[in-house]
mmCIF file with all atom_site columns, C-alpha atoms in Angstrom:
data_model
loop_
_atom_site.group_PDB
_atom_site.id
_atom_site.type_symbol
_atom_site.label_atom_id
_atom_site.label_alt_id
_atom_site.label_comp_id
_atom_site.label_asym_id
_atom_site.label_entity_id
_atom_site.label_seq_id
_atom_site.pdbx_PDB_ins_code
_atom_site.Cartn_x
_atom_site.Cartn_y
_atom_site.Cartn_z
_atom_site.occupancy
_atom_site.B_iso_or_equiv
_atom_site.pdbx_formal_charge
_atom_site.auth_seq_id
_atom_site.auth_comp_id
_atom_site.auth_asym_id
_atom_site.auth_atom_id
_atom_site.pdbx_PDB_model_num
ATOM 1   C CA . MET A 1 1   ? 58.505  -23.324 -9.695  1.00 59.00 ? 27  MET A CA 1
ATOM 2   C CA . ASN A 1 2   ? 58.749  -22.203 -6.096  1.00 63.00 ? 28  ASN A CA 1
ATOM 3   C CA . LEU A 1 3   ? 57.146  -23.979 -3.153  1.00 58.00 ? 29  LEU A CA 1
ATOM 4   C CA . SER A 1 4   ? 54.417  -21.387 -2.511  1.00 59.00 ? 30  SER A CA 1
ATOM 5   C CA . LYS A 1 5   ? 53.118  -21.653 -6.112  1.00 59.00 ? 31  LYS A CA 1
ATOM 6   C CA . MET A 1 6   ? 53.070  -25.455 -5.904  1.00 53.00 ? 32  MET A CA 1
ATOM 7   C CA . LEU A 1 7   ? 51.122  -25.341 -2.621  1.00 50.00 ? 33  LEU A CA 1
ATOM 8   C CA . ALA A 1 8   ? 48.624  -22.854 -4.106  1.00 54.00 ? 34  ALA A CA 1
ATOM 9   C CA . ILE A 1 9   ? 48.046  -25.078 -7.152  1.00 59.00 ? 35  ILE A CA 1
ATOM 10  C CA . ALA A 1 10  ? 47.654  -28.168 -4.952  1.00 55.00 ? 36  ALA A CA 1
ATOM 11  C CA . ALA A 1 11  ? 45.139  -26.357 -2.728  1.00 56.00 ? 37  ALA A CA 1
ATOM 12  C CA . CYS A 1 12  ? 43.075  -25.255 -5.748  1.00 55.00 ? 38  CYS A CA 1
ATOM 13  C CA . CYS A 1 13  ? 43.026  -28.767 -7.159  1.00 54.00 ? 39  CYS A CA 1
ATOM 14  C CA . ALA A 1 14  ? 42.175  -30.416 -3.835  1.00 53.00 ? 40  ALA A CA 1
ATOM 15  C CA . ALA A 1 15  ? 39.463  -27.944 -2.775  1.00 50.00 ? 41  ALA A CA 1
ATOM 16  C CA . PRO A 1 16  ? 36.697  -29.217 -5.112  1.00 50.00 ? 42  PRO A CA 1
ATOM 17  C CA . VAL A 1 17  ? 37.394  -32.815 -4.082  1.00 48.00 ? 43  VAL A CA 1
ATOM 18  C CA . LEU A 1 18  ? 37.273  -31.967 -0.401  1.00 48.00 ? 44  LEU A CA 1
ATOM 19  C CA . MET A 1 19  ? 34.189  -29.770 -0.749  1.00 48.00 ? 45  MET A CA 1
ATOM 20  C CA . THR A 1 20  ? 32.297  -32.356 -2.802  1.00 50.00 ? 46  THR A CA 1
ATOM 21  C CA . GLY A 1 21  ? 33.054  -35.014 -0.232  1.00 53.00 ? 47  GLY A CA 1
ATOM 22  C CA . CYS A 1 22  ? 31.538  -32.852 2.515   1.00 56.00 ? 48  CYS A CA 1
ATOM 23  C CA . ALA A 1 23  ? 28.388  -31.841 0.613   1.00 63.00 ? 49  ALA A CA 1
ATOM 24  C CA . THR A 1 24  ? 25.063  -33.540 1.269   1.00 67.00 ? 50  THR A CA 1
ATOM 25  C CA . PRO A 1 25  ? 24.114  -35.622 -1.778  1.00 76.00 ? 51  PRO A CA 1
ATOM 26  C CA . THR A 1 26  ? 20.872  -34.875 -3.593  1.00 65.00 ? 52  THR A CA 1
ATOM 27  C CA . ARG A 1 27  ? 18.140  -37.302 -2.646  1.00 64.00 ? 53  ARG A CA 1
ATOM 28  C CA . TYR A 1 28  ? 14.450  -37.831 -3.300  1.00 63.00 ? 54  TYR A CA 1
ATOM 29  C CA . VAL A 1 29  ? 11.806  -36.946 -0.745  1.00 60.00 ? 55  VAL A CA 1
ATOM 30  C CA . PRO A 1 30  ? 9.333   -39.846 -0.451  1.00 66.00 ? 56  PRO A CA 1
ATOM 31  C CA . GLN A 1 31  ? 5.807   -39.184 -1.737  1.00 66.00 ? 57  GLN A CA 1
ATOM 32  C CA . GLY A 1 32  ? 3.852   -37.661 1.137   1.00 66.00 ? 58  GLY A CA 1
ATOM 33  C CA . GLY A 1 33  ? 7.051   -36.834 3.013   1.00 63.00 ? 59  GLY A CA 1
ATOM 34  C CA . THR A 1 34  ? 8.025   -33.344 4.050   1.00 63.00 ? 60  THR A CA 1
ATOM 35  C CA . VAL A 1 35  ? 11.322  -31.519 3.951   1.00 62.00 ? 61  VAL A CA 1
ATOM 36  C CA . ALA A 1 36  ? 12.890  -28.917 6.221   1.00 67.00 ? 62  ALA A CA 1
ATOM 37  C CA . ALA A 1 37  ? 10.996  -25.641 6.358   1.00 68.00 ? 63  ALA A CA 1
ATOM 38  C CA . VAL A 1 38  ? 12.135  -22.843 4.076   1.00 70.00 ? 64  VAL A CA 1
ATOM 39  C CA . GLY A 1 39  ? 11.461  -19.113 4.243   1.00 72.00 ? 65  GLY A CA 1
ATOM 40  C CA . GLY A 1 40  ? 9.477   -19.159 0.993   1.00 77.00 ? 66  GLY A CA 1
ATOM 41  C CA . PHE A 1 41  ? 6.136   -20.796 0.233   1.00 80.00 ? 67  PHE A CA 1
ATOM 42  C CA . SER A 1 42  ? 7.029   -24.433 -0.555  1.00 83.00 ? 68  SER A CA 1
ATOM 43  C CA . GLN A 1 43  ? 5.099   -27.377 -2.020  1.00 86.00 ? 69  GLN A CA 1
ATOM 44  C CA . ASP A 1 44  ? 4.566   -28.625 1.543   1.00 88.00 ? 70  ASP A CA 1
ATOM 45  C CA . ASP A 1 45  ? 2.959   -25.259 2.336   1.00 89.00 ? 71  ASP A CA 1
ATOM 46  C CA . ILE A 1 46  ? 0.733   -25.516 -0.753  1.00 90.00 ? 72  ILE A CA 1
ATOM 47  C CA . ASP A 1 47  ? -0.343  -29.038 0.224   1.00 92.00 ? 73  ASP A CA 1
ATOM 48  C CA . TYR A 1 48  ? -1.071  -28.004 3.830   1.00 92.00 ? 74  TYR A CA 1
ATOM 49  C CA . THR A 1 49  ? -3.047  -24.818 3.097   1.00 93.00 ? 75  THR A CA 1
ATOM 50  C CA . VAL A 1 50  ? -5.072  -26.336 0.246   1.00 94.00 ? 76  VAL A CA 1
ATOM 51  C CA . SER A 1 51  ? -5.911  -29.397 2.360   1.00 94.00 ? 77  SER A CA 1
ATOM 52  C CA . GLN A 1 52  ? -7.108  -27.144 5.200   1.00 95.00 ? 78  GLN A CA 1
ATOM 53  C CA . ALA A 1 53  ? -9.186  -25.047 2.800   1.00 95.00 ? 79  ALA A CA 1
ATOM 54  C CA . VAL A 1 54  ? -10.849 -27.971 1.030   1.00 95.00 ? 80  VAL A CA 1
ATOM 55  C CA . GLN A 1 55  ? -11.652 -29.760 4.299   1.00 95.00 ? 81  GLN A CA 1
ATOM 56  C CA . SER A 1 56  ? -13.276 -26.583 5.632   1.00 95.00 ? 82  SER A CA 1
ATOM 57  C CA . MET A 1 57  ? -15.236 -25.976 2.428   1.00 93.00 ? 83  MET A CA 1
ATOM 58  C CA . LEU A 1 58  ? -16.557 -29.542 2.209   1.00 92.00 ? 84  LEU A CA 1
ATOM 59  C CA . ALA A 1 59  ? -17.488 -29.595 5.916   1.00 92.00 ? 85  ALA A CA 1
ATOM 60  C CA . GLN A 1 60  ? -19.944 -26.720 5.353   1.00 85.00 ? 86  GLN A CA 1
ATOM 61  C CA . GLY A 1 61  ? -22.314 -28.937 3.341   1.00 80.00 ? 87  GLY A CA 1
ATOM 62  C CA . ARG A 1 62  ? -23.304 -26.074 1.036   1.00 80.00 ? 88  ARG A CA 1
ATOM 63  C CA . LEU A 1 63  ? -21.971 -27.590 -2.174  1.00 83.00 ? 89  LEU A CA 1
ATOM 64  C CA . ARG A 1 64  ? -25.115 -29.559 -3.052  1.00 81.00 ? 90  ARG A CA 1
ATOM 65  C CA . SER A 1 65  ? -28.052 -28.051 -4.880  1.00 81.00 ? 91  SER A CA 1
ATOM 66  C CA . GLU A 1 66  ? -31.532 -28.266 -3.366  1.00 82.00 ? 92  GLU A CA 1
ATOM 67  C CA . ASP A 1 67  ? -32.282 -31.250 -5.624  1.00 87.00 ? 93  ASP A CA 1
ATOM 68  C CA . GLY A 1 68  ? -29.176 -33.051 -4.269  1.00 84.00 ? 94  GLY A CA 1
ATOM 69  C CA . SER A 1 69  ? -27.040 -32.608 -7.378  1.00 87.00 ? 95  SER A CA 1
ATOM 70  C CA . ARG A 1 70  ? -23.467 -31.402 -7.165  1.00 90.00 ? 96  ARG A CA 1
ATOM 71  C CA . LYS A 1 71  ? -22.751 -27.758 -7.878  1.00 92.00 ? 97  LYS A CA 1
ATOM 72  C CA . VAL A 1 72  ? -20.413 -26.716 -10.685 1.00 94.00 ? 98  VAL A CA 1
ATOM 73  C CA . VAL A 1 73  ? -17.488 -24.551 -9.560  1.00 95.00 ? 99  VAL A CA 1
ATOM 74  C CA . VAL A 1 74  ? -14.969 -22.497 -11.510 1.00 95.00 ? 100 VAL A CA 1
ATOM 75  C CA . VAL A 1 75  ? -11.623 -22.542 -9.664  1.00 94.00 ? 101 VAL A CA 1
ATOM 76  C CA . GLU A 1 76  ? -9.418  -19.578 -10.505 1.00 90.00 ? 102 GLU A CA 1
ATOM 77  C CA . ASN A 1 77  ? -5.664  -19.431 -9.983  1.00 86.00 ? 103 ASN A CA 1
ATOM 78  C CA . VAL A 1 78  ? -4.843  -17.785 -6.671  1.00 90.00 ? 104 VAL A CA 1
ATOM 79  C CA . VAL A 1 79  ? -3.462  -14.245 -6.923  1.00 90.00 ? 105 VAL A CA 1
ATOM 80  C CA . ASP A 1 80  ? 0.099   -14.228 -5.601  1.00 88.00 ? 106 ASP A CA 1
ATOM 81  C CA . ASP A 1 81  ? 0.537   -11.118 -3.479  1.00 88.00 ? 107 ASP A CA 1
ATOM 82  C CA . THR A 1 82  ? 3.796   -12.263 -1.875  1.00 85.00 ? 108 THR A CA 1
ATOM 83  C CA . LEU A 1 83  ? 7.270   -10.838 -2.324  1.00 78.00 ? 109 LEU A CA 1
ATOM 84  C CA . SER A 1 84  ? 8.036   -13.267 -5.180  1.00 74.00 ? 110 SER A CA 1
ATOM 85  C CA . ARG A 1 85  ? 7.894   -11.745 -8.663  1.00 68.00 ? 111 ARG A CA 1
ATOM 86  C CA . GLY A 1 86  ? 7.948   -12.815 -12.296 1.00 69.00 ? 112 GLY A CA 1
ATOM 87  C CA . ALA A 1 87  ? 7.908   -16.473 -13.308 1.00 71.00 ? 113 ALA A CA 1
ATOM 88  C CA . GLN A 1 88  ? 8.232   -17.629 -9.698  1.00 75.00 ? 114 GLN A CA 1
ATOM 89  C CA . SER A 1 89  ? 5.101   -15.689 -8.755  1.00 73.00 ? 115 SER A CA 1
ATOM 90  C CA . ASP A 1 90  ? 3.157   -17.057 -11.738 1.00 81.00 ? 116 ASP A CA 1
ATOM 91  C CA . ALA A 1 91  ? 4.245   -20.611 -10.913 1.00 86.00 ? 117 ALA A CA 1
ATOM 92  C CA . LEU A 1 92  ? 3.111   -20.266 -7.297  1.00 85.00 ? 118 LEU A CA 1
ATOM 93  C CA . ALA A 1 93  ? -0.309  -18.908 -8.313  1.00 84.00 ? 119 ALA A CA 1
ATOM 94  C CA . GLU A 1 94  ? -0.736  -21.720 -10.847 1.00 88.00 ? 120 GLU A CA 1
ATOM 95  C CA . ALA A 1 95  ? 0.396   -24.394 -8.365  1.00 90.00 ? 121 ALA A CA 1
ATOM 96  C CA . LEU A 1 96  ? -2.160  -23.216 -5.793  1.00 91.00 ? 122 LEU A CA 1
ATOM 97  C CA . GLY A 1 97  ? -4.926  -23.188 -8.422  1.00 91.00 ? 123 GLY A CA 1
ATOM 98  C CA . LEU A 1 98  ? -3.984  -26.651 -9.721  1.00 92.00 ? 124 LEU A CA 1
ATOM 99  C CA . SER A 1 99  ? -3.858  -28.077 -6.212  1.00 94.00 ? 125 SER A CA 1
ATOM 100 C CA . LEU A 1 100 ? -7.281  -26.605 -5.368  1.00 95.00 ? 126 LEU A CA 1
ATOM 101 C CA . ARG A 1 101 ? -8.789  -28.022 -8.580  1.00 94.00 ? 127 ARG A CA 1
ATOM 102 C CA . GLU A 1 102 ? -7.206  -31.426 -7.943  1.00 95.00 ? 128 GLU A CA 1
ATOM 103 C CA . ASN A 1 103 ? -8.431  -31.689 -4.355  1.00 95.00 ? 129 ASN A CA 1
ATOM 104 C CA . LEU A 1 104 ? -11.945 -30.469 -5.144  1.00 94.00 ? 130 LEU A CA 1
ATOM 105 C CA . THR A 1 105 ? -12.331 -32.630 -8.248  1.00 94.00 ? 131 THR A CA 1
ATOM 106 C CA . ASN A 1 106 ? -11.108 -35.743 -6.450  1.00 95.00 ? 132 ASN A CA 1
ATOM 107 C CA . SER A 1 107 ? -13.398 -35.113 -3.470  1.00 94.00 ? 133 SER A CA 1
ATOM 108 C CA . GLY A 1 108 ? -16.400 -36.144 -5.586  1.00 92.00 ? 134 GLY A CA 1
ATOM 109 C CA . LYS A 1 109 ? -18.513 -33.534 -3.765  1.00 91.00 ? 135 LYS A CA 1
ATOM 110 C CA . ILE A 1 110 ? -18.544 -30.941 -6.559  1.00 91.00 ? 136 ILE A CA 1
ATOM 111 C CA . LEU A 1 111 ? -17.942 -30.666 -10.270 1.00 93.00 ? 137 LEU A CA 1
ATOM 112 C CA . VAL A 1 112 ? -15.033 -28.459 -11.305 1.00 94.00 ? 138 VAL A CA 1
ATOM 113 C CA . PHE A 1 113 ? -15.609 -26.454 -14.489 1.00 94.00 ? 139 PHE A CA 1
ATOM 114 C CA . ASN A 1 114 ? -12.627 -26.558 -16.853 1.00 89.00 ? 140 ASN A CA 1
ATOM 115 C CA . LYS A 1 115 ? -12.689 -23.267 -18.769 1.00 85.00 ? 141 LYS A CA 1
ATOM 116 C CA . SER A 1 116 ? -9.989  -24.258 -21.245 1.00 85.00 ? 142 SER A CA 1
ATOM 117 C CA . VAL A 1 117 ? -11.885 -27.365 -22.426 1.00 88.00 ? 143 VAL A CA 1
ATOM 118 C CA . ALA A 1 118 ? -15.435 -25.954 -22.129 1.00 86.00 ? 144 ALA A CA 1
ATOM 119 C CA . GLN A 1 119 ? -15.104 -24.065 -25.413 1.00 85.00 ? 145 GLN A CA 1
ATOM 120 C CA . TYR A 1 120 ? -14.973 -27.425 -27.238 1.00 90.00 ? 146 TYR A CA 1
ATOM 121 C CA . ALA A 1 121 ? -17.803 -29.076 -25.286 1.00 88.00 ? 147 ALA A CA 1
ATOM 122 C CA . THR A 1 122 ? -20.947 -30.142 -27.114 1.00 90.00 ? 148 THR A CA 1
ATOM 123 C CA . VAL A 1 123 ? -23.153 -29.690 -24.048 1.00 90.00 ? 149 VAL A CA 1
ATOM 124 C CA . ARG A 1 124 ? -23.328 -26.283 -22.396 1.00 89.00 ? 150 ARG A CA 1
ATOM 125 C CA . VAL A 1 125 ? -22.808 -26.264 -18.632 1.00 90.00 ? 151 VAL A CA 1
ATOM 126 C CA . ASP A 1 126 ? -23.084 -23.071 -16.632 1.00 90.00 ? 152 ASP A CA 1
ATOM 127 C CA . PRO A 1 127 ? -21.022 -22.947 -13.443 1.00 93.00 ? 153 PRO A CA 1
ATOM 128 C CA . GLN A 1 128 ? -22.890 -21.816 -10.340 1.00 93.00 ? 154 GLN A CA 1
ATOM 129 C CA . LEU A 1 129 ? -19.965 -20.880 -8.098  1.00 95.00 ? 155 LEU A CA 1
ATOM 130 C CA . THR A 1 130 ? -16.499 -19.417 -8.430  1.00 96.00 ? 156 THR A CA 1
ATOM 131 C CA . LEU A 1 131 ? -13.593 -20.009 -6.052  1.00 96.00 ? 157 LEU A CA 1
ATOM 132 C CA . HIS A 1 132 ? -10.955 -17.329 -5.996  1.00 93.00 ? 158 HIS A CA 1
ATOM 133 C CA . GLY A 1 133 ? -8.332  -16.196 -3.559  1.00 95.00 ? 159 GLY A CA 1
ATOM 134 C CA . ARG A 1 134 ? -5.158  -14.361 -2.704  1.00 94.00 ? 160 ARG A CA 1
ATOM 135 C CA . LEU A 1 135 ? -1.905  -15.409 -1.051  1.00 92.00 ? 161 LEU A CA 1
ATOM 136 C CA . THR A 1 136 ? -0.393  -12.579 0.976   1.00 92.00 ? 162 THR A CA 1
ATOM 137 C CA . GLN A 1 137 ? 2.920   -12.215 2.792   1.00 91.00 ? 163 GLN A CA 1
ATOM 138 C CA . ARG A 1 138 ? 4.158   -9.954  5.567   1.00 90.00 ? 164 ARG A CA 1
ATOM 139 C CA . ASN A 1 139 ? 7.713   -9.936  6.887   1.00 89.00 ? 165 ASN A CA 1
ATOM 140 C CA . LEU A 1 140 ? 8.102   -8.735  10.468  1.00 88.00 ? 166 LEU A CA 1
ATOM 141 C CA . ARG A 1 141 ? 11.500  -8.128  12.026  1.00 88.00 ? 167 ARG A CA 1
ATOM 142 C CA . GLN A 1 142 ? 11.877  -9.598  15.487  1.00 87.00 ? 168 GLN A CA 1
ATOM 143 C CA . ASP A 1 143 ? 13.970  -8.011  18.235  1.00 87.00 ? 169 ASP A CA 1
ATOM 144 C CA . ASN A 1 144 ? 16.792  -10.531 17.688  1.00 86.00 ? 170 ASN A CA 1
ATOM 145 C CA . GLY A 1 145 ? 16.993  -9.672  13.959  1.00 83.00 ? 171 GLY A CA 1
ATOM 146 C CA . ASP A 1 146 ? 15.227  -12.800 12.709  1.00 86.00 ? 172 ASP A CA 1
ATOM 147 C CA . ILE A 1 147 ? 12.334  -12.368 10.315  1.00 86.00 ? 173 ILE A CA 1
ATOM 148 C CA . GLN A 1 148 ? 8.852   -13.657 11.062  1.00 88.00 ? 174 GLN A CA 1
ATOM 149 C CA . VAL A 1 149 ? 7.295   -14.473 7.681   1.00 88.00 ? 175 VAL A CA 1
ATOM 150 C CA . GLU A 1 150 ? 3.488   -14.509 7.791   1.00 90.00 ? 176 GLU A CA 1
ATOM 151 C CA . TYR A 1 151 ? 1.631   -15.994 4.841   1.00 91.00 ? 177 TYR A CA 1
ATOM 152 C CA . SER A 1 152 ? -2.137  -15.986 4.564   1.00 93.00 ? 178 SER A CA 1
ATOM 153 C CA . LEU A 1 153 ? -4.176  -17.902 1.982   1.00 94.00 ? 179 LEU A CA 1
ATOM 154 C CA . ASN A 1 154 ? -7.551  -16.156 1.716   1.00 96.00 ? 180 ASN A CA 1
ATOM 155 C CA . LEU A 1 155 ? -10.265 -17.908 -0.312  1.00 96.00 ? 181 LEU A CA 1
ATOM 156 C CA . GLN A 1 156 ? -13.884 -17.062 -1.165  1.00 97.00 ? 182 GLN A CA 1
ATOM 157 C CA . LEU A 1 157 ? -16.543 -19.232 -2.766  1.00 96.00 ? 183 LEU A CA 1
ATOM 158 C CA . VAL A 1 158 ? -19.082 -16.941 -4.460  1.00 96.00 ? 184 VAL A CA 1
ATOM 159 C CA . ASP A 1 159 ? -22.445 -17.628 -6.133  1.00 94.00 ? 185 ASP A CA 1
ATOM 160 C CA . LEU A 1 160 ? -22.124 -16.375 -9.729  1.00 95.00 ? 186 LEU A CA 1
ATOM 161 C CA . ALA A 1 161 ? -25.849 -15.544 -10.043 1.00 94.00 ? 187 ALA A CA 1
ATOM 162 C CA . THR A 1 162 ? -26.130 -13.421 -6.907  1.00 95.00 ? 188 THR A CA 1
ATOM 163 C CA . GLY A 1 163 ? -22.588 -12.474 -5.864  1.00 95.00 ? 189 GLY A CA 1
ATOM 164 C CA . LEU A 1 164 ? -23.301 -13.885 -2.390  1.00 94.00 ? 190 LEU A CA 1
ATOM 165 C CA . GLU A 1 165 ? -20.447 -15.622 -0.594  1.00 93.00 ? 191 GLU A CA 1
ATOM 166 C CA . PHE A 1 166 ? -21.123 -19.275 0.229   1.00 88.00 ? 192 PHE A CA 1
ATOM 167 C CA . TRP A 1 167 ? -17.899 -19.790 2.114   1.00 94.00 ? 193 TRP A CA 1
ATOM 168 C CA . GLN A 1 168 ? -14.775 -17.863 3.101   1.00 96.00 ? 194 GLN A CA 1
ATOM 169 C CA . LYS A 1 169 ? -11.582 -19.059 4.759   1.00 96.00 ? 195 LYS A CA 1
ATOM 170 C CA . ARG A 1 170 ? -8.252  -17.575 5.807   1.00 96.00 ? 196 ARG A CA 1
ATOM 171 C CA . ILE A 1 171 ? -5.440  -20.060 6.426   1.00 94.00 ? 197 ILE A CA 1
ATOM 172 C CA . PRO A 1 172 ? -2.428  -18.448 8.154   1.00 94.00 ? 198 PRO A CA 1
ATOM 173 C CA . LEU A 1 173 ? 1.069   -19.907 7.977   1.00 90.00 ? 199 LEU A CA 1
ATOM 174 C CA . ARG A 1 174 ? 3.904   -18.431 10.044  1.00 90.00 ? 200 ARG A CA 1
ATOM 175 C CA . LYS A 1 175 ? 7.643   -19.079 9.808   1.00 86.00 ? 201 LYS A CA 1
ATOM 176 C CA . ILE A 1 176 ? 10.774  -17.774 11.485  1.00 88.00 ? 202 ILE A CA 1
ATOM 177 C CA . ALA A 1 177 ? 13.849  -17.241 9.305   1.00 82.00 ? 203 ALA A CA 1
ATOM 178 C CA . ASP A 1 178 ? 17.176  -15.629 9.940   1.00 79.00 ? 204 ASP A CA 1
ATOM 179 C CA . ARG A 1 179 ? 17.801  -12.431 7.983   1.00 71.00 ? 205 ARG A CA 1
ATOM 180 C CA . ALA A 1 180 ? 19.894  -14.163 5.330   1.00 67.00 ? 206 ALA A CA 1
ATOM 181 C CA . ASN A 1 181 ? 17.149  -16.715 4.502   1.00 60.00 ? 207 ASN A CA 1
ATOM 182 C CA . ALA A 1 182 ? 14.031  -14.526 4.627   1.00 57.00 ? 208 ALA A CA 1
ATOM 183 C CA . MET A 1 183 ? 12.228  -14.046 1.350   1.00 56.00 ? 209 MET A CA 1
#
């Protein structure tokens, strides 16, 4: 075997070892911690936008009935109108809906109507409000070639009996990504 073939084989065998040694090891992010920003809509983004929305909604003081009882709200999954498609899009819409339900339920200020369990309930409860929304995305090219990614979570709380809006909120989230990392 000539020298050039032996060097090529040695380089191929050594490359994975060298590359693995240089790679950053996988590690856990502590609960409540954040990670580096990404071009897509991450769990940190879900946590931030939902927290902003719920704080705004609860601050309005409109979630109590005239007799002081808590209102019953149906929380729909958020419509994903971003550039993600397929299973990723469905997962994002579900994650936003789950996070909204979790935050509102745990606030103790309202009662969240669970449609999937209600069919088995022995006592009929009619929800008074519905919370629905849409997550949108716009990508804008900057002069230097980077992409400005603009997300907007738009939510509406609507009275089911009248169709009147009780509350509406738009939470913008902007990111800068280089062309290769924009989604």
